[in-house]
Amino acid sequence: MKVHVLTDNRSVPGGPRGEHGLSLHLESEAGSILFDTGQSDMFSGNAEIMAVDLSEVRMAVISHGHYDHGGGIPRFLEVNGSAPVYVHRKAFDRHLALRSGGRYEDIGLDPGLMDDARMVLTSGKVRLGDGITIFSEVGTEYPVSESNRSLFAGSEGNVRPDDFEHEQHMIVEEGGKSVLITGCAHRGIVNIVAEAKEILGRYPDLVMGGFHLRIRPGSGEDLQYVREMSQALSDTGARFCTCHCTDDSAYEVMKEMMGESVQLLRTGDILEI
Ligand SMILES: [Fe+2]
Ligand SMILES: [Fe+2]
């Protein structure tokens, strides 16, 4: 399996430009898969730079209903004429971020896309065959990121904290190895890894994606949370490639705790698994 990081918050020096968002391209035995599109058309320009042919993509999976993961869906529909786009049925609900001054900003997907014939609306666990599984129901045993606190759902006047039921994750099993891929891991990466273990019967070999962590007293995680989370991840024996919304402040602590079992992914990176 080969992974091309088409867009991410960080970039390989001298490589293609990145943006706040995530888009991964996977070449697997099951064919080529796009996981998230980032927020703009940038993923398709970077795919050209990285010699990835998006017209060959067999399926696209959108991790959740935030613009920085599905903002590029219209571009994908242009450059690929047939692949289904798997999106959770709640991903087109309205999603908001609370900004300074008490203002809510719409950070959702374009609801007009929901009626497009290429959208496949998912819920629960979906086995797509050829070792590909999408799942959205995740336990709540482990505390989730404090950084979620500024994220809401609903419309103005009827705003509620986001429960992230619109979030889904993907498992790819191939050649005796399993890879778990997350977008932002808003439901908590430890909870998501635990659910993947339930599905697989063992921990995944590799976990890849954004973990939505930043150490910032008051509006983010505290140091102790990230340390305990790093220990819990280390105990799984899996390897972790994190990116996107895993802030440098959190990554430094993870690296200190987890050593070689964690690494960063950036726009332009190519990973052979
Ligand atoms: Fe994100
Ligand atoms: Fe998100």
CSV table of C-alpha atoms and ligand atoms in Angstrom, one decimal:
chain,number,residue,atom,x,y,z
A,1,MET,CA,0.0,0.0,0.0
A,2,LYS,CA,1.2,3.5,-0.8
A,3,VAL,CA,-0.1,6.8,0.6
A,4,HIS,CA,0.4,10.2,-1.0
A,5,VAL,CA,-0.3,13.1,1.3
A,6,LEU,CA,-2.0,15.5,-1.1
A,7,THR,CA,-2.8,18.3,1.4
A,8,ASP,CA,-2.1,18.8,5.0
A,9,ASN,CA,-1.4,21.8,7.3
A,10,ARG,CA,2.4,21.1,7.0
A,11,SER,CA,4.5,20.7,3.9
A,12,VAL,CA,7.6,18.9,3.0
A,13,PRO,CA,10.3,21.6,2.4
A,14,GLY,CA,10.5,22.3,-1.3
A,15,GLY,CA,7.4,20.2,-2.0
A,16,PRO,CA,3.8,21.1,-2.9
A,17,ARG,CA,2.0,23.8,-0.9
A,18,GLY,CA,-0.3,22.7,1.9
A,19,GLU,CA,-3.4,24.2,3.5
A,20,HIS,CA,-5.4,23.8,6.7
A,21,GLY,CA,-7.1,20.5,5.9
A,22,LEU,CA,-6.4,16.9,5.0
A,23,SER,CA,-6.4,14.8,1.8
A,24,LEU,CA,-4.8,11.4,1.5
A,25,HIS,CA,-4.5,9.2,-1.6
A,26,LEU,CA,-4.1,5.5,-1.1
A,27,GLU,CA,-2.9,3.0,-3.7
A,28,SER,CA,-4.1,-0.4,-2.4
A,29,GLU,CA,-4.9,-3.8,-3.7
A,30,ALA,CA,-8.5,-2.7,-3.6
A,31,GLY,CA,-7.7,0.1,-6.1
A,32,SER,CA,-7.1,3.7,-5.5
A,33,ILE,CA,-8.9,5.5,-2.7
A,34,LEU,CA,-9.2,9.2,-1.8
A,35,PHE,CA,-9.6,9.9,1.9
A,36,ASP,CA,-10.8,13.5,2.3
A,37,THR,CA,-10.4,16.4,-0.1
A,38,GLY,CA,-8.9,19.2,2.0
A,39,GLN,CA,-10.8,22.5,1.9
A,40,SER,CA,-10.1,23.7,-1.7
A,41,ASP,CA,-9.0,22.5,-5.1
A,42,MET,CA,-5.4,22.3,-3.9
A,43,PHE,CA,-5.5,18.5,-3.5
A,44,SER,CA,-6.1,18.1,-7.3
A,45,GLY,CA,-3.2,20.4,-8.2
A,46,ASN,CA,-0.9,18.6,-5.8
A,47,ALA,CA,-2.1,15.2,-7.2
A,48,GLU,CA,-0.8,16.4,-10.6
A,49,ILE,CA,2.5,17.5,-9.1
A,50,MET,CA,2.8,14.1,-7.3
A,51,ALA,CA,1.8,12.1,-10.4
A,52,VAL,CA,-1.4,10.8,-8.8
A,53,ASP,CA,-4.2,10.3,-11.3
A,54,LEU,CA,-7.5,11.2,-9.5
A,55,SER,CA,-9.6,10.1,-12.5
A,56,GLU,CA,-8.5,6.5,-11.5
A,57,VAL,CA,-9.8,6.8,-8.0
A,58,ARG,CA,-12.3,4.0,-7.3
A,59,MET,CA,-13.9,5.5,-4.2
A,60,ALA,CA,-13.7,8.6,-2.1
A,61,VAL,CA,-14.4,8.7,1.7
A,62,ILE,CA,-15.1,11.9,3.5
A,63,SER,CA,-14.3,11.7,7.2
A,64,HIS,CA,-16.7,14.2,8.6
A,65,GLY,CA,-18.8,17.3,7.9
A,66,HIS,CA,-16.1,20.0,8.2
A,67,TYR,CA,-15.0,22.2,5.3
A,68,ASP,CA,-11.3,21.3,5.7
A,69,HIS,CA,-12.1,17.7,4.9
A,70,GLY,CA,-14.8,18.0,2.3
A,71,GLY,CA,-14.5,21.4,0.8
A,72,GLY,CA,-12.8,19.9,-2.3
A,73,ILE,CA,-15.7,17.5,-3.1
A,74,PRO,CA,-17.0,19.6,-6.1
A,75,ARG,CA,-13.5,19.5,-7.6
A,76,PHE,CA,-13.3,15.7,-7.1
A,77,LEU,CA,-16.6,15.3,-8.9
A,78,GLU,CA,-15.1,17.3,-11.8
A,79,VAL,CA,-11.8,15.3,-12.1
A,80,ASN,CA,-13.3,11.9,-11.5
A,81,GLY,CA,-16.4,10.9,-13.4
A,82,SER,CA,-17.6,7.8,-11.6
A,83,ALA,CA,-16.2,7.1,-8.1
A,84,PRO,CA,-18.8,7.0,-5.3
A,85,VAL,CA,-18.2,9.5,-2.4
A,86,TYR,CA,-19.0,7.9,1.0
A,87,VAL,CA,-20.2,10.5,3.4
A,88,HIS,CA,-21.9,10.0,6.8
A,89,ARG,CA,-25.6,10.8,6.5
A,90,LYS,CA,-25.2,13.5,9.1
A,91,ALA,CA,-22.2,15.1,7.5
A,92,PHE,CA,-24.3,17.6,5.6
A,93,ASP,CA,-26.0,18.9,8.8
A,94,ARG,CA,-24.9,22.4,9.8
A,95,HIS,CA,-21.6,22.6,11.7
A,96,LEU,CA,-20.3,25.7,13.5
A,97,ALA,CA,-17.2,26.9,15.2
A,98,LEU,CA,-17.4,29.5,18.0
A,99,ARG,CA,-15.0,32.3,17.2
A,100,SER,CA,-13.7,35.2,19.4
A,101,GLY,CA,-16.4,37.7,20.2
A,102,GLY,CA,-19.1,35.0,20.5
A,103,ARG,CA,-19.6,34.7,16.7
A,104,TYR,CA,-20.5,31.3,15.1
A,105,GLU,CA,-18.8,30.5,11.8
A,106,ASP,CA,-20.3,27.9,9.5
A,107,ILE,CA,-17.5,25.3,9.0
A,108,GLY,CA,-19.8,22.6,7.4
A,109,LEU,CA,-20.0,21.2,3.9
A,110,ASP,CA,-22.1,22.5,1.1
A,111,PRO,CA,-25.6,21.0,1.8
A,112,GLY,CA,-26.5,21.3,-1.9
A,113,LEU,CA,-24.0,18.4,-2.5
A,114,MET,CA,-26.1,15.9,-0.5
A,115,ASP,CA,-28.5,15.4,-3.4
A,116,ASP,CA,-25.7,14.6,-5.9
A,117,ALA,CA,-26.1,11.1,-7.3
A,118,ARG,CA,-22.5,10.3,-6.5
A,119,MET,CA,-22.9,10.8,-2.7
A,120,VAL,CA,-23.4,7.5,-0.8
A,121,LEU,CA,-24.8,8.4,2.7
A,122,THR,CA,-23.5,6.0,5.4
A,123,SER,CA,-24.2,5.2,9.0
A,124,GLY,CA,-22.7,2.7,11.4
A,125,LYS,CA,-20.3,0.1,10.0
A,126,VAL,CA,-20.1,-0.4,6.3
A,127,ARG,CA,-17.9,-3.2,4.8
A,128,LEU,CA,-17.1,-2.1,1.3
A,129,GLY,CA,-15.3,-5.4,0.4
A,130,ASP,CA,-11.7,-5.9,-0.6
A,131,GLY,CA,-10.6,-5.3,3.1
A,132,ILE,CA,-12.1,-1.8,3.3
A,133,THR,CA,-14.4,-0.9,6.2
A,134,ILE,CA,-15.9,2.4,7.2
A,135,PHE,CA,-17.2,2.9,10.8
A,136,SER,CA,-18.7,5.7,12.7
A,137,GLU,CA,-20.0,4.4,16.0
A,138,VAL,CA,-17.3,4.8,18.6
A,139,GLY,CA,-17.3,4.3,22.4
A,140,THR,CA,-16.8,7.2,24.8
A,141,GLU,CA,-14.7,5.5,27.5
A,142,TYR,CA,-11.7,7.8,27.0
A,143,PRO,CA,-12.1,11.6,27.4
A,144,VAL,CA,-12.2,13.4,24.1
A,145,SER,CA,-10.2,16.5,23.1
A,146,GLU,CA,-10.9,19.7,24.9
A,147,SER,CA,-10.3,21.4,21.6
A,148,ASN,CA,-13.7,20.1,20.6
A,149,ARG,CA,-15.3,22.6,22.9
A,150,SER,CA,-15.5,25.4,20.3
A,151,LEU,CA,-17.3,23.1,17.8
A,152,PHE,CA,-21.1,23.1,17.6
A,153,ALA,CA,-23.9,21.8,15.5
A,154,GLY,CA,-27.4,23.2,14.6
A,155,SER,CA,-28.4,26.6,13.5
A,156,GLU,CA,-28.2,30.0,15.1
A,157,GLY,CA,-30.7,30.1,18.0
A,158,ASN,CA,-30.6,26.3,18.3
A,159,VAL,CA,-26.9,25.6,18.7
A,160,ARG,CA,-25.7,22.6,20.6
A,161,PRO,CA,-22.2,21.1,21.2
A,162,ASP,CA,-21.3,18.8,18.3
A,163,ASP,CA,-21.6,15.1,19.2
A,164,PHE,CA,-19.5,14.2,16.1
A,165,GLU,CA,-21.9,11.5,15.0
A,166,HIS,CA,-21.1,12.7,11.5
A,167,GLU,CA,-17.5,11.4,11.8
A,168,GLN,CA,-16.4,8.2,10.2
A,169,HIS,CA,-13.1,6.3,10.0
A,170,MET,CA,-11.6,3.9,7.6
A,171,ILE,CA,-9.8,0.6,8.0
A,172,VAL,CA,-7.8,-0.9,5.1
A,173,GLU,CA,-6.7,-4.5,5.5
A,174,GLU,CA,-4.1,-5.8,3.0
A,175,GLY,CA,-1.4,-8.5,3.0
A,176,GLY,CA,-1.9,-9.3,6.7
A,177,LYS,CA,-1.6,-5.6,7.7
A,178,SER,CA,-4.3,-3.2,8.8
A,179,VAL,CA,-4.3,0.6,8.6
A,180,LEU,CA,-6.7,2.8,10.4
A,181,ILE,CA,-7.3,6.3,9.0
A,182,THR,CA,-9.0,9.2,10.7
A,183,GLY,CA,-9.7,12.7,9.7
A,184,CYS,CA,-9.7,14.8,12.9
A,185,ALA,CA,-10.5,12.0,15.4
A,186,HIS,CA,-13.0,14.3,17.2
A,187,ARG,CA,-14.4,11.3,19.0
A,188,GLY,CA,-11.0,10.7,20.6
A,189,ILE,CA,-8.2,8.7,18.9
A,190,VAL,CA,-8.0,6.2,21.9
A,191,ASN,CA,-11.7,5.5,21.5
A,192,ILE,CA,-11.4,5.1,17.7
A,193,VAL,CA,-8.4,2.8,18.0
A,194,ALA,CA,-10.4,0.7,20.6
A,195,GLU,CA,-13.3,0.4,18.2
A,196,ALA,CA,-10.9,-0.6,15.3
A,197,LYS,CA,-9.7,-3.4,17.6
A,198,GLU,CA,-13.2,-4.6,18.1
A,199,ILE,CA,-13.7,-4.7,14.4
A,200,LEU,CA,-10.3,-6.3,13.5
A,201,GLY,CA,-10.0,-8.6,16.6
A,202,ARG,CA,-6.6,-6.9,17.2
A,203,TYR,CA,-5.1,-3.5,17.2
A,204,PRO,CA,-4.3,-2.0,13.7
A,205,ASP,CA,-0.7,-2.0,12.6
A,206,LEU,CA,-0.7,1.6,11.6
A,207,VAL,CA,-2.9,4.6,12.6
A,208,MET,CA,-2.9,7.6,10.4
A,209,GLY,CA,-4.6,11.0,10.5
A,210,GLY,CA,-5.3,14.2,12.5
A,211,PHE,CA,-5.8,13.7,16.3
A,212,HIS,CA,-7.2,17.2,17.0
A,213,LEU,CA,-4.9,18.0,19.8
A,214,ARG,CA,-3.2,21.2,21.0
A,215,ILE,CA,-1.8,22.0,24.3
A,216,ARG,CA,-3.3,25.3,25.4
A,217,PRO,CA,-4.5,25.9,28.9
A,218,GLY,CA,-8.1,27.0,28.9
A,219,SER,CA,-9.0,26.2,25.2
A,220,GLY,CA,-7.1,23.1,24.5
A,221,GLU,CA,-5.6,20.0,26.2
A,222,ASP,CA,-3.5,20.1,29.2
A,223,LEU,CA,-0.1,18.4,29.2
A,224,GLN,CA,-1.2,15.6,31.4
A,225,TYR,CA,-4.1,14.6,29.0
A,226,VAL,CA,-1.6,14.4,26.1
A,227,ARG,CA,0.8,12.4,28.2
A,228,GLU,CA,-1.9,9.9,29.2
A,229,MET,CA,-3.2,9.6,25.7
A,230,SER,CA,0.3,9.0,24.3
A,231,GLN,CA,0.8,6.2,26.9
A,232,ALA,CA,-2.6,4.6,25.9
A,233,LEU,CA,-1.6,4.8,22.2
A,234,SER,CA,1.9,3.4,23.0
A,235,ASP,CA,0.3,0.5,24.8
A,236,THR,CA,-1.5,-0.7,21.6
A,237,GLY,CA,1.9,-1.5,20.0
A,238,ALA,CA,0.7,0.2,16.8
A,239,ARG,CA,2.7,2.7,14.7
A,240,PHE,CA,1.2,6.2,14.4
A,241,CYS,CA,1.5,8.8,11.6
A,242,THR,CA,-0.2,12.0,12.6
A,243,CYS,CA,-0.8,15.2,10.8
A,244,HIS,CA,-3.4,18.0,10.2
A,245,CYS,CA,-5.0,19.1,13.5
A,246,THR,CA,-2.3,17.5,15.7
A,247,ASP,CA,-0.7,20.7,16.8
A,248,ASP,CA,3.2,21.0,17.1
A,249,SER,CA,2.7,21.5,20.9
A,250,ALA,CA,0.9,18.1,21.2
A,251,TYR,CA,3.2,16.3,18.7
A,252,GLU,CA,6.3,17.3,20.7
A,253,VAL,CA,4.9,15.6,23.8
A,254,MET,CA,3.8,12.5,21.8
A,255,LYS,CA,7.2,12.2,20.3
A,256,GLU,CA,8.9,12.5,23.7
A,257,MET,CA,6.6,9.7,25.0
A,258,MET,CA,6.2,7.5,22.0
A,259,GLY,CA,9.6,7.8,20.3
A,260,GLU,CA,10.0,6.0,17.0
A,261,SER,CA,6.4,4.7,17.1
A,262,VAL,CA,5.1,8.2,16.1
A,263,GLN,CA,5.9,10.4,13.1
A,264,LEU,CA,4.5,13.4,11.3
A,265,LEU,CA,3.0,13.3,7.8
A,266,ARG,CA,3.1,16.5,5.7
A,267,THR,CA,1.9,17.6,2.2
A,268,GLY,CA,4.1,15.9,-0.3
A,269,ASP,CA,5.0,12.9,1.8
A,270,ILE,CA,4.8,9.5,0.3
A,271,LEU,CA,4.5,6.5,2.6
A,272,GLU,CA,5.0,2.9,1.6
A,273,ILE,CA,3.3,0.5,4.0
B,1,FE,FE,-9.9,19.1,10.5
B,2,FE,FE,-12.8,18.5,12.1
